XYZ file of C-alpha atoms in Angstrom:
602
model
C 42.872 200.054 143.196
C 44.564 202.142 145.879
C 47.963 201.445 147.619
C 46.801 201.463 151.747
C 49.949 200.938 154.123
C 49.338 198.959 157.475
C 50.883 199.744 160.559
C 54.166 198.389 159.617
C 54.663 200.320 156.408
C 53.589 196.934 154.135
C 52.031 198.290 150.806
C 49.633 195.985 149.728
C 46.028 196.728 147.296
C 43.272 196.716 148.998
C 41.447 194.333 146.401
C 37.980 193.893 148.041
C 38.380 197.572 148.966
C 37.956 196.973 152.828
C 40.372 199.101 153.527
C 42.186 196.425 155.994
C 44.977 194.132 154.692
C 43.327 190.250 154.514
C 45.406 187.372 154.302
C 45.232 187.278 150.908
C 45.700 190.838 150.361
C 49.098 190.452 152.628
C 52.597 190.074 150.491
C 54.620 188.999 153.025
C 52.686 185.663 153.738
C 53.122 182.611 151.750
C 51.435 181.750 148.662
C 49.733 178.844 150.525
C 48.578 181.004 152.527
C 47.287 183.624 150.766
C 45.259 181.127 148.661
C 43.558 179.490 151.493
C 42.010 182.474 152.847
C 40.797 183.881 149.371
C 39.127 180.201 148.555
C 37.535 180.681 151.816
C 35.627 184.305 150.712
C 34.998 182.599 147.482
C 31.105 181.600 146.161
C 31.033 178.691 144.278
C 30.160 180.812 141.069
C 34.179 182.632 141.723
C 35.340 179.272 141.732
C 34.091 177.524 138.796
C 35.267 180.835 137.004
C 38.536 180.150 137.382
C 37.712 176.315 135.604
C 37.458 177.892 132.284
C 40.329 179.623 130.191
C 38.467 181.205 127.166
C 39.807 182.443 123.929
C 39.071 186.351 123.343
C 39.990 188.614 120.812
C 40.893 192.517 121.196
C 40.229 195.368 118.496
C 42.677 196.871 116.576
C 42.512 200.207 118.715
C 42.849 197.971 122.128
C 38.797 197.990 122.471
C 36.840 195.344 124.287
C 35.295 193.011 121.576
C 32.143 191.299 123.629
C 30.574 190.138 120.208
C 31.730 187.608 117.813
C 34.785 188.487 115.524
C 36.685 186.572 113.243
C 36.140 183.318 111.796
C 36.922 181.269 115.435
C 34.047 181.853 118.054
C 36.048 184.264 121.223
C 33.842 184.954 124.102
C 32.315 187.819 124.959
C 35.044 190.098 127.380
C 33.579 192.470 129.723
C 30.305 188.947 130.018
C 33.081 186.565 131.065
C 35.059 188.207 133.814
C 31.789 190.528 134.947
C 29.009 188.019 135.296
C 31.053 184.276 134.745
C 34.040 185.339 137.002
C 36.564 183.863 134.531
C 39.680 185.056 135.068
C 41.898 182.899 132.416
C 42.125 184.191 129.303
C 43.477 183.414 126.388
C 44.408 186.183 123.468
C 43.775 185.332 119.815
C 44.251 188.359 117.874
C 47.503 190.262 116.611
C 47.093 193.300 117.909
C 50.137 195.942 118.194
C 52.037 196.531 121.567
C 50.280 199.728 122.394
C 46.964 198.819 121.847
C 47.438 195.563 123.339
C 48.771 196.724 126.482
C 45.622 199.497 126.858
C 43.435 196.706 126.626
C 45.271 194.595 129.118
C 45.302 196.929 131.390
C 41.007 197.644 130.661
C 40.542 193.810 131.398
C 42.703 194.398 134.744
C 40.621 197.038 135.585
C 37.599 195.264 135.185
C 38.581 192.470 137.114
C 39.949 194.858 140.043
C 36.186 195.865 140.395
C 34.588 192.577 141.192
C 34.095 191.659 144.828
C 37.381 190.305 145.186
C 39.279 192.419 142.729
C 41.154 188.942 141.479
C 43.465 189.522 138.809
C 43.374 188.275 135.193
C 46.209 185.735 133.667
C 46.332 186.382 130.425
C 47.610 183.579 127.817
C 48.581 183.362 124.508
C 50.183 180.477 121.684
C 53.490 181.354 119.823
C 53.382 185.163 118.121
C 57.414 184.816 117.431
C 57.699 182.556 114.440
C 56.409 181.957 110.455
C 53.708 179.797 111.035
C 50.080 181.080 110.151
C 47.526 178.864 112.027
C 45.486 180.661 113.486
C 44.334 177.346 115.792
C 48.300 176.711 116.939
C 50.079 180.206 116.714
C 49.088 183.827 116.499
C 50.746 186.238 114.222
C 53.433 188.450 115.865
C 52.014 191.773 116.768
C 55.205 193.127 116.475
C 57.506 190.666 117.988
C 60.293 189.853 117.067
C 60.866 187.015 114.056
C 62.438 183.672 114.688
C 62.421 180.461 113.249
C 60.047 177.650 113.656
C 61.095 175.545 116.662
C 62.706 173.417 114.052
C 64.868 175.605 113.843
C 66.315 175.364 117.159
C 65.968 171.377 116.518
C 68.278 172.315 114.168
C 70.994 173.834 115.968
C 70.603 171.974 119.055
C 71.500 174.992 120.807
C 70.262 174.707 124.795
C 71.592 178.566 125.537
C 70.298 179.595 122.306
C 66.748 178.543 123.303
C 67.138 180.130 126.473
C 67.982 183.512 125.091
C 65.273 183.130 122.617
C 62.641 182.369 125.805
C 63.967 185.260 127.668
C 62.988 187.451 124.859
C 59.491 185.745 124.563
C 59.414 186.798 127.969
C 60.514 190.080 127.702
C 58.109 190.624 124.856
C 54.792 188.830 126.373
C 55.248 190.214 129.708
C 55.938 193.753 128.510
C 51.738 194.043 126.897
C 51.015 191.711 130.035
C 50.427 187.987 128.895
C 51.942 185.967 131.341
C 51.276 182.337 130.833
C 52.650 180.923 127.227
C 51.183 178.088 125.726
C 53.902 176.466 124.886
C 56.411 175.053 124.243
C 55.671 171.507 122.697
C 57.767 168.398 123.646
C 56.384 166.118 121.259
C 58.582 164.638 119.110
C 58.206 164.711 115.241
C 58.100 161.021 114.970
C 55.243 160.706 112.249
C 56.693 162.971 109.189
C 52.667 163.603 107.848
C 51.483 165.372 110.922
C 50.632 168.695 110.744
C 52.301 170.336 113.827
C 55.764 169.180 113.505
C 56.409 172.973 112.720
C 56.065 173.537 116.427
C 58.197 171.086 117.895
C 62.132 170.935 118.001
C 62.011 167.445 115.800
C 63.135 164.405 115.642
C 65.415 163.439 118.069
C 64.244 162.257 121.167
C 67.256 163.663 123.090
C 66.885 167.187 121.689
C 63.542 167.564 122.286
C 63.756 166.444 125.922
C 66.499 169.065 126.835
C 65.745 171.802 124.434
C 62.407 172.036 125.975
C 63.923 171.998 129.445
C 65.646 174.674 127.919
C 62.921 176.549 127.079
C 61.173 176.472 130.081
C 64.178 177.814 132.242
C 64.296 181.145 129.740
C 60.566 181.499 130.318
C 60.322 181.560 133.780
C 63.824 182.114 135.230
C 65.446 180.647 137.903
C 62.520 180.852 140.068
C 58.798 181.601 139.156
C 58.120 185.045 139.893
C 57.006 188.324 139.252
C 59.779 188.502 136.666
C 58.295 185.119 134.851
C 56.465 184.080 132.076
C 54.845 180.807 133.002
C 55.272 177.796 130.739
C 52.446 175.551 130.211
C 54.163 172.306 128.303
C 52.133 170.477 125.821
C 51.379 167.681 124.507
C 51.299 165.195 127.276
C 52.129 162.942 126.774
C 53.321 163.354 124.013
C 51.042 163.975 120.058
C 53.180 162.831 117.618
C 52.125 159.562 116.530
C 49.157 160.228 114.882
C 47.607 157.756 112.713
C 48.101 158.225 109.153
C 49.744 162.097 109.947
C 45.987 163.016 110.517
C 45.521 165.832 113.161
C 43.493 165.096 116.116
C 42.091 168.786 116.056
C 39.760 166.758 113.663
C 37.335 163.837 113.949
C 39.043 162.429 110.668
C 42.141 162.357 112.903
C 41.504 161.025 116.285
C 43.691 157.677 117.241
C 47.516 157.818 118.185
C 49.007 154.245 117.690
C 52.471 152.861 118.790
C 53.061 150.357 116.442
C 56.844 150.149 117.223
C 55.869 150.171 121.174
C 57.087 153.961 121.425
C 54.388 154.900 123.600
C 56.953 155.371 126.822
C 59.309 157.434 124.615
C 57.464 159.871 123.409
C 55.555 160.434 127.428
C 59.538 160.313 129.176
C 60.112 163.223 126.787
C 58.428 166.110 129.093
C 60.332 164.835 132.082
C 62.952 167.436 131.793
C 60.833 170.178 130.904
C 58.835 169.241 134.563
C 61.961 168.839 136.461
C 62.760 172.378 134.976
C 59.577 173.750 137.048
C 57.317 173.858 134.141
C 53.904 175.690 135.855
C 51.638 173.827 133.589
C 50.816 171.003 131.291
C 48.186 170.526 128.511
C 47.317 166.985 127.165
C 46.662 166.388 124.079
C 43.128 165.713 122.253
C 44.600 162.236 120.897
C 42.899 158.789 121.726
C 45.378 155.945 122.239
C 44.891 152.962 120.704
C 46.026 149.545 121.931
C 48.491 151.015 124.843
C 48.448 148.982 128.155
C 46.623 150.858 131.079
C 45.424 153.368 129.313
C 41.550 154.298 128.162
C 40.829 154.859 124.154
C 39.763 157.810 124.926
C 41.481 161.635 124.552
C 44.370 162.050 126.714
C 43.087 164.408 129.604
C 40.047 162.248 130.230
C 42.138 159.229 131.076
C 42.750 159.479 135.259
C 45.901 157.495 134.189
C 47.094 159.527 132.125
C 46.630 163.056 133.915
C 46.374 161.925 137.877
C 48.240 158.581 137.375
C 51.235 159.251 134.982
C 51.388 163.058 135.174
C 50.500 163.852 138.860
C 51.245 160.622 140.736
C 54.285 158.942 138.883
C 55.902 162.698 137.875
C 55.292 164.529 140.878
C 53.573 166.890 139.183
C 51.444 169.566 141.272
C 50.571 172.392 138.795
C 48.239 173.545 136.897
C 46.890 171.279 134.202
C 44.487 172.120 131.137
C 42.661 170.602 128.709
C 43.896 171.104 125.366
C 40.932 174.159 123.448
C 37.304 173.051 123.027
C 37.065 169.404 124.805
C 33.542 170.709 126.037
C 31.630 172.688 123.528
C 30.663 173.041 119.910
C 32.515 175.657 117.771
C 30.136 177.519 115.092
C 32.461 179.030 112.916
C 31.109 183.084 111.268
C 30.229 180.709 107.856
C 28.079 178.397 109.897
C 30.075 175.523 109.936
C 30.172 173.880 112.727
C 33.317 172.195 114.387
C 32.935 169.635 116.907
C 33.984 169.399 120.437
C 37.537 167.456 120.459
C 36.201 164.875 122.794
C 37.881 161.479 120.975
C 36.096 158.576 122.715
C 33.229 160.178 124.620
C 32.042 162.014 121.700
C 28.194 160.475 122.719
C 28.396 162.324 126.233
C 26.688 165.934 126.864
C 29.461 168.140 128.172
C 28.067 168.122 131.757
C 29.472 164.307 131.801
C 32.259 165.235 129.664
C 33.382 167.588 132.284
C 32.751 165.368 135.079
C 35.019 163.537 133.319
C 37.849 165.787 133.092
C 37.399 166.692 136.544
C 37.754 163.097 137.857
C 40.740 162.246 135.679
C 42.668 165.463 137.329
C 42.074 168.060 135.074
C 42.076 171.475 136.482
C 40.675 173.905 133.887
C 39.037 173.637 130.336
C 40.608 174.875 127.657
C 38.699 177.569 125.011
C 35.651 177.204 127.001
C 33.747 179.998 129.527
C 30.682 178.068 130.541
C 31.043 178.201 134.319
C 27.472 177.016 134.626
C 28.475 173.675 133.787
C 31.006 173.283 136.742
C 28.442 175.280 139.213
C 25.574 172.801 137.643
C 27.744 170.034 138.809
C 28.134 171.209 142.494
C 24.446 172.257 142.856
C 23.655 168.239 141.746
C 25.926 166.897 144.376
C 28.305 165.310 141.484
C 31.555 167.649 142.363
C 32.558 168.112 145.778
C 33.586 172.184 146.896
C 36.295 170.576 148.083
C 37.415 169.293 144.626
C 36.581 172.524 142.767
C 38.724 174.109 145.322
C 41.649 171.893 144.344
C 41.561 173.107 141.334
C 41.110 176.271 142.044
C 43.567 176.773 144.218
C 46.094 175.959 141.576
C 45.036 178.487 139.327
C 45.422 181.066 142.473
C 48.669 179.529 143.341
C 50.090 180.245 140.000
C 48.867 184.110 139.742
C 50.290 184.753 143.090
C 53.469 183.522 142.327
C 53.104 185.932 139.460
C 52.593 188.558 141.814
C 49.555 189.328 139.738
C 48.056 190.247 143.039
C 49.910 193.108 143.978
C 50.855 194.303 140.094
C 49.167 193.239 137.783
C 49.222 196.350 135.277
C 51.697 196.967 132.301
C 53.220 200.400 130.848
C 51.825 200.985 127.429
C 55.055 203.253 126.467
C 57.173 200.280 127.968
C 55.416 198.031 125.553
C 55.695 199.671 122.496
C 59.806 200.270 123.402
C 60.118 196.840 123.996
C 58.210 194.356 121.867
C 60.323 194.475 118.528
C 62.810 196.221 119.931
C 65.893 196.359 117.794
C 68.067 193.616 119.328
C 65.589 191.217 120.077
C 64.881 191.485 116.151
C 68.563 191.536 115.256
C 68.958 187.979 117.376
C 65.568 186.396 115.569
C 67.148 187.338 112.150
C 70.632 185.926 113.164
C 69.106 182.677 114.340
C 67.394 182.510 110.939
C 70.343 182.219 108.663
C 72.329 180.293 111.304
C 69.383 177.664 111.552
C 69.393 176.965 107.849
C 70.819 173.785 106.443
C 72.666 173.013 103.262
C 71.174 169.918 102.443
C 73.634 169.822 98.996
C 76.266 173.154 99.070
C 76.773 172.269 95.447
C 77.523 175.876 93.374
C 77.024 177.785 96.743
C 78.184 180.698 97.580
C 76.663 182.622 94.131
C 79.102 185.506 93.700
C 77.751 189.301 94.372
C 76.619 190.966 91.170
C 75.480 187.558 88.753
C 72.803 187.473 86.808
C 69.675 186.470 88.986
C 66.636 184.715 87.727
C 63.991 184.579 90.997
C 60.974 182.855 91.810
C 59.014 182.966 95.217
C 61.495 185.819 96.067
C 60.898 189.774 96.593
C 62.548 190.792 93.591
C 63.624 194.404 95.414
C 65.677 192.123 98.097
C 66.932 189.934 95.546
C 68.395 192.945 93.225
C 70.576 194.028 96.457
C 72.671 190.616 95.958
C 72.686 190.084 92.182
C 71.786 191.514 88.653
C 67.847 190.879 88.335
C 66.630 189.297 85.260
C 63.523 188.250 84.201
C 63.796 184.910 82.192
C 65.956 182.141 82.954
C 67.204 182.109 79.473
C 68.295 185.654 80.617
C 70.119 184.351 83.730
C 73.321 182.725 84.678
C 71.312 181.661 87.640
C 67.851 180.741 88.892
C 67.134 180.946 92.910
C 63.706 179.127 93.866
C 61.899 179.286 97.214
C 58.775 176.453 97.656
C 57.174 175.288 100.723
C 56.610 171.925 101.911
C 54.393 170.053 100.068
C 51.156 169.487 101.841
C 47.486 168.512 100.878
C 45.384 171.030 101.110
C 41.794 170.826 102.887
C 38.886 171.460 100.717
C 36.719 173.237 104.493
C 38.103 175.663 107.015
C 39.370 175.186 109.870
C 40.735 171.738 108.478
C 42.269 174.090 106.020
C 44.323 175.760 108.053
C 46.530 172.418 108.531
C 48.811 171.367 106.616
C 48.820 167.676 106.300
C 48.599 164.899 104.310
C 51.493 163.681 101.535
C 55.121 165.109 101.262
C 55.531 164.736 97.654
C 55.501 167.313 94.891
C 52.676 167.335 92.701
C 53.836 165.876 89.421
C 53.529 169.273 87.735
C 55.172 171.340 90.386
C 57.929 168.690 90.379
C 58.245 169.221 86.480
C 57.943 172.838 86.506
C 61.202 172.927 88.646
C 63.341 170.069 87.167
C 62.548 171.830 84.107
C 63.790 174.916 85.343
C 66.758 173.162 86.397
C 68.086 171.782 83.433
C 67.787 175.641 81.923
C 70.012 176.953 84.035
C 71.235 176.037 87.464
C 68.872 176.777 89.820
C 69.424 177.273 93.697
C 66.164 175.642 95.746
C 65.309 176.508 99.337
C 62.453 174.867 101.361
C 60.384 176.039 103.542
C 60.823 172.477 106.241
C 57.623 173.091 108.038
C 57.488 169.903 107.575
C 60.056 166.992 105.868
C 59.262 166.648 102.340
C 59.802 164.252 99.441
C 62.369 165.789 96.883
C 64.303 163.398 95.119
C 63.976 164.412 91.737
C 64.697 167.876 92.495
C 67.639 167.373 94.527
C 69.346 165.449 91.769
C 68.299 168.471 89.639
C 69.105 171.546 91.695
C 72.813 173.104 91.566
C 71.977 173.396 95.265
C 69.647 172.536 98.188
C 68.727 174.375 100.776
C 65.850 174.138 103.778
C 64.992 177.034 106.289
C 62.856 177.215 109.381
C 60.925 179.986 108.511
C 63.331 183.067 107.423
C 63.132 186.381 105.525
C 64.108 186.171 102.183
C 67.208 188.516 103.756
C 68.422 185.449 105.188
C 68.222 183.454 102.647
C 70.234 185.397 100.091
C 72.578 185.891 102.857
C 73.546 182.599 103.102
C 73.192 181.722 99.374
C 75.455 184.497 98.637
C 77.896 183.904 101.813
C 77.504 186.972 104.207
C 75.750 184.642 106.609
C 76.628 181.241 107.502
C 74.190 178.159 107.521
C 75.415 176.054 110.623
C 71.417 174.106 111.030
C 71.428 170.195 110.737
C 68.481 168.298 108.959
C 65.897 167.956 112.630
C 64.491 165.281 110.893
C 64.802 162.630 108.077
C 63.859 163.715 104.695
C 61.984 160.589 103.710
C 62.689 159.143 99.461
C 59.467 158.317 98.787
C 55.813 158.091 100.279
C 56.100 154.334 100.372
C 58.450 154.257 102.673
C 56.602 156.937 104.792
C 53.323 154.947 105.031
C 55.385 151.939 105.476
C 57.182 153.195 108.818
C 55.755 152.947 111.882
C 53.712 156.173 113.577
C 55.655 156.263 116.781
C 59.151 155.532 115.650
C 61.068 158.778 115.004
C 63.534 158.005 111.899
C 64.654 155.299 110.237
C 62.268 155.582 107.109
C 63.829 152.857 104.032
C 66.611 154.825 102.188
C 65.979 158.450 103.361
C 67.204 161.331 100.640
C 68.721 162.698 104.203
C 69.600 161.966 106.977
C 68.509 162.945 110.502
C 71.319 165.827 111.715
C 72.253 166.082 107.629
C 74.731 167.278 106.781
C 77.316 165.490 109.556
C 79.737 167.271 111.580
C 83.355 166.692 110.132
């Protein structure tokens, strides 16, 4: 679009290419403003566009992709914003900085030549850490390499996590995604559950302020052009899921509060509000047996979203629905995964959405059917005036963006700055210093011994010791495992990783065994807490990481990096005592191996 100038020298884009400056259109006037006058040029179609926040993918070479791709259904680009007027959209593929930012800038393009040339926010989960769920994080793209938000649980390090949010700024806003789902300020109070990865743990406290934290690196002091906006998740509050089970899944829908936890776990996200977060996503979980509330998912409960959220919080933003509360999923294999809607599962989504709407929702989550919302108006069941609530808080949030008068990125600025060296060198250093020495035992291993290896690249491991390739052969063994985890027999299930903590007996053997050879250095992989008692008695040391290279690891093990993490949450003794503890009470399983904040300062 072209830069006109009005009488008093104001630049401005002439977005509905009038070539005179509306309200809207006008820089200087306040956002309130501006997004009164655009709602009022708006068809109802426009509006109910800006409802839905769909999931899309991009090709490799920074093409459109407007048919499906990849296992997870994405809609259809060019379809979406042409003909369904969405604007919110969500990216799901790891594509590199270059490419990425070419397509941004195509989708802008696109949406500059609609009637009202209304800009695209473009959204995305967590590309900066180990995880590889497809459903909860996206690989990095290029970005830089951090630990699992565990990680910072583990340091419990408030300027750390602001850093590490100003380079998630940096990085996103650089290939032009501007709203960040995330982070989560759910506490890890149910050890089984599959996303503790993505939460800062245990502690009630840490979560609360460390997520605060978060949010002021994301968006700076002020939301601006120079912001990413936060969107907080998952009100209020998904860790006490019953049994561990995930509620992505209809084999894990309830959250109970057996210890009475329920206010806990919701009081968490109050500092992360108070911070200015821009936006909040509920959770899909149904509560079960909590005062007030509906047993139904979280964002169709007016309670929960216009009572406890909006009224009692003060809230005012932008709130949306967790992905695929509305719709179907038909995976590429067939298979198809149903619509997270825990409670009203017998409802069409027409009525689910009438549902959302009237409980305070303002957008839906991994869905682009417009149709539904306009379908709603056309039958008299949704007031304009309440589609323009919601609306308008989309709008609100883009201007403050200053998508309106910029909303374009510089590929060669992209590719200089995602990855770039320091942000890399400050993920790596957070690595090692996140790691915890759950038993120091023989550590540090002298430069130059004799090094048996398993789950380690043995090229990085022969620049620390003397590589051999039998224990028998070795003065000593260094192990890396994961978490233990049960794995799902059907994708996307599969992708989860849930279920018990323990070993499996051969596993267990297989190292113990190894142990009692020749003493053997064990790091974890704490996605999640596990259940390692025999192998801690066994191992000549312990170790758990957050999600690090295998760089970091040796550098600690061998001592050119120090391990300053503490334990984020409990490591349970046995899974007795897990199923034996109460869902909603974080800690304070029977006789835990370790402690919460293990090792103690002192």
């Amino acid at each position: 679009m072209l830069l006109l100038h009005d009488d008093n020298g104001v630049a401005f884009r002439d977005l509905d290419g009038d070539g005179v400056m509306a309200p809207y259109e006008d820089p200087r006037r306040p956002a309130e403003e501006r997004v009164r006058d655009l709602l009022t040029r708006m068809t109802v179609a426009e509006k109910a566009g800006l409802l839905c926040h769909a999931p899309v993918s991009v090709a490799p070479d920074g093409g459109l992709v407007d048919a499906p791709a990849g296992l997870l259904p994405t809609a259809p680009t060019t379809s979406v914003l042409r003909d369904g007027h969405v604007r919110c959209l969500s990216l799901m593929a790891p594509v590199a900085a270059g490419p990425l930012a070419r397509w941004h800038n195509r989708v802008q393009d696109l949406a500059a030549g609609s009637r009202l040339g209304i800009p695209v926010l473009l959204s995305s989960d967590p590309r900066h850490s180990a995880n590889e769920n497809p459903l909860t994080s996206v690989p990095s793209g290029g970005c830089s390499r951090w630990p699992e938000p565990l990680g910072f649980g583990a340091l419990d390090d408030e300027d750390l996590v602001r850093g590490f949010a100003g380079i998630v700024r940096a990085e996103y806003a650089a290939v032009g995604i501007r709203l960040a789902l995330h982070p989560m300020a759910d506490v890890a109070s149910e050890p089984r559950w599959a996303r503790i990865s993505g939460t800062f743990g245990a502690d009630p406290d840490v979560v609360a302020r460390l997520a605060a934290a978060y949010v002021e690196g994301l968006q700076g002091p002020v939301l601006g052009p120079g912001s990413v906006a936060a969107m907080v998740k998952h009100w209020p509050g998904a860790g006490p899921q019953a049994g561990g089970l995930d509620a992505h899944f209809a084999s894990g829908p309830d959250q109970v509060y057996p210890a009475g936890r329920y206010e806990l776990h919701r009081d968490r996200f109050r500092p992360a509000l108070r911070a200015g977060a821009a936006a909040v996503m509920p959770y899909y979980g149904r509560p079960v047996g909590v005062p007030g509330l509906r047993e139904v998912g979280f964002a169709f409960d007016p309670e929960v979203v216009a009572g406890q959220l909006r009224r009692d919080e003060g809230f005012d933003g932008l709130v949306c629905t967790d992905f695929g509360l509305l719709t179907d999923s038909v995976l590429a294999d067939g298979t198809v995964w149903p619509a997270r809607a825990w409670g009203v599962e017998h409802l069409d989504r027409t009525e689910r959405a009438l549902l959302l709407l009237d409980a305070g929702v303002d957008q839906f989550g991994g869905e682009w059917c417009p149709e539904v919302i306009t379908g709603l108006v056309a039958a008299g069941r949704v007031s304009e005036a309440r589609l323009d609530e919601s609306a308008a808080r989309v709008l609100t949030l883009m201007v403050h963006l200053g998508l309106f008068e910029n909303p374009y990125v510089s590929e060669e600025a992209a590719v200089t700055t995602v990855g770039r060296a320091d942000f890399a060198a400050a993920g790596a250093a957070a690595q090692r210093r996140s790691m915890v020495l759950l038993d120091e035992g023989i550590l540090p291993l002298a430069e130059g011994v004799r090094l048996y290896v398993e789950g380690v690249d043995p090229a990085v491991a022969a620049r620390y010791g003397s590589l051999v390739d039998t224990p028998a052969a070795a003065e000593v063994a260094l192990v890396r495992i994961d978490a233990p985890y049960e794995p799902a027999r059907q994708l996307p299930e599969a992708f989860f990783h849930q279920g018990r903590l323990d070993l499996p007996d051969d596993r267990r053997d297989q190292l113990t065994a190894l142990a009692a050879a020749v003493p053997t250095v064990v790091d974890v992989f704490l996605e999640r807490p596990a259940i390692l008692p025999e192998v801690a008695s066994a191992a000549a040391a312990l170790l758990g990481d957050f999600g690090a290279s295998d760089e970091a690891v040796l550098d600690v093990v061998f001592g050119r990096a120090r391990a300053e993490g503490r334990l984020p949450f409990e490591l349970p003794r046995s899974m007795a005592a897990v199923e034996a503890h109460p869902e909603d009470l974080p800690g304070g399983t029977a006789d835990p191996l370790f402690a919460l904040g293990h090792p103690q300062k002192g």
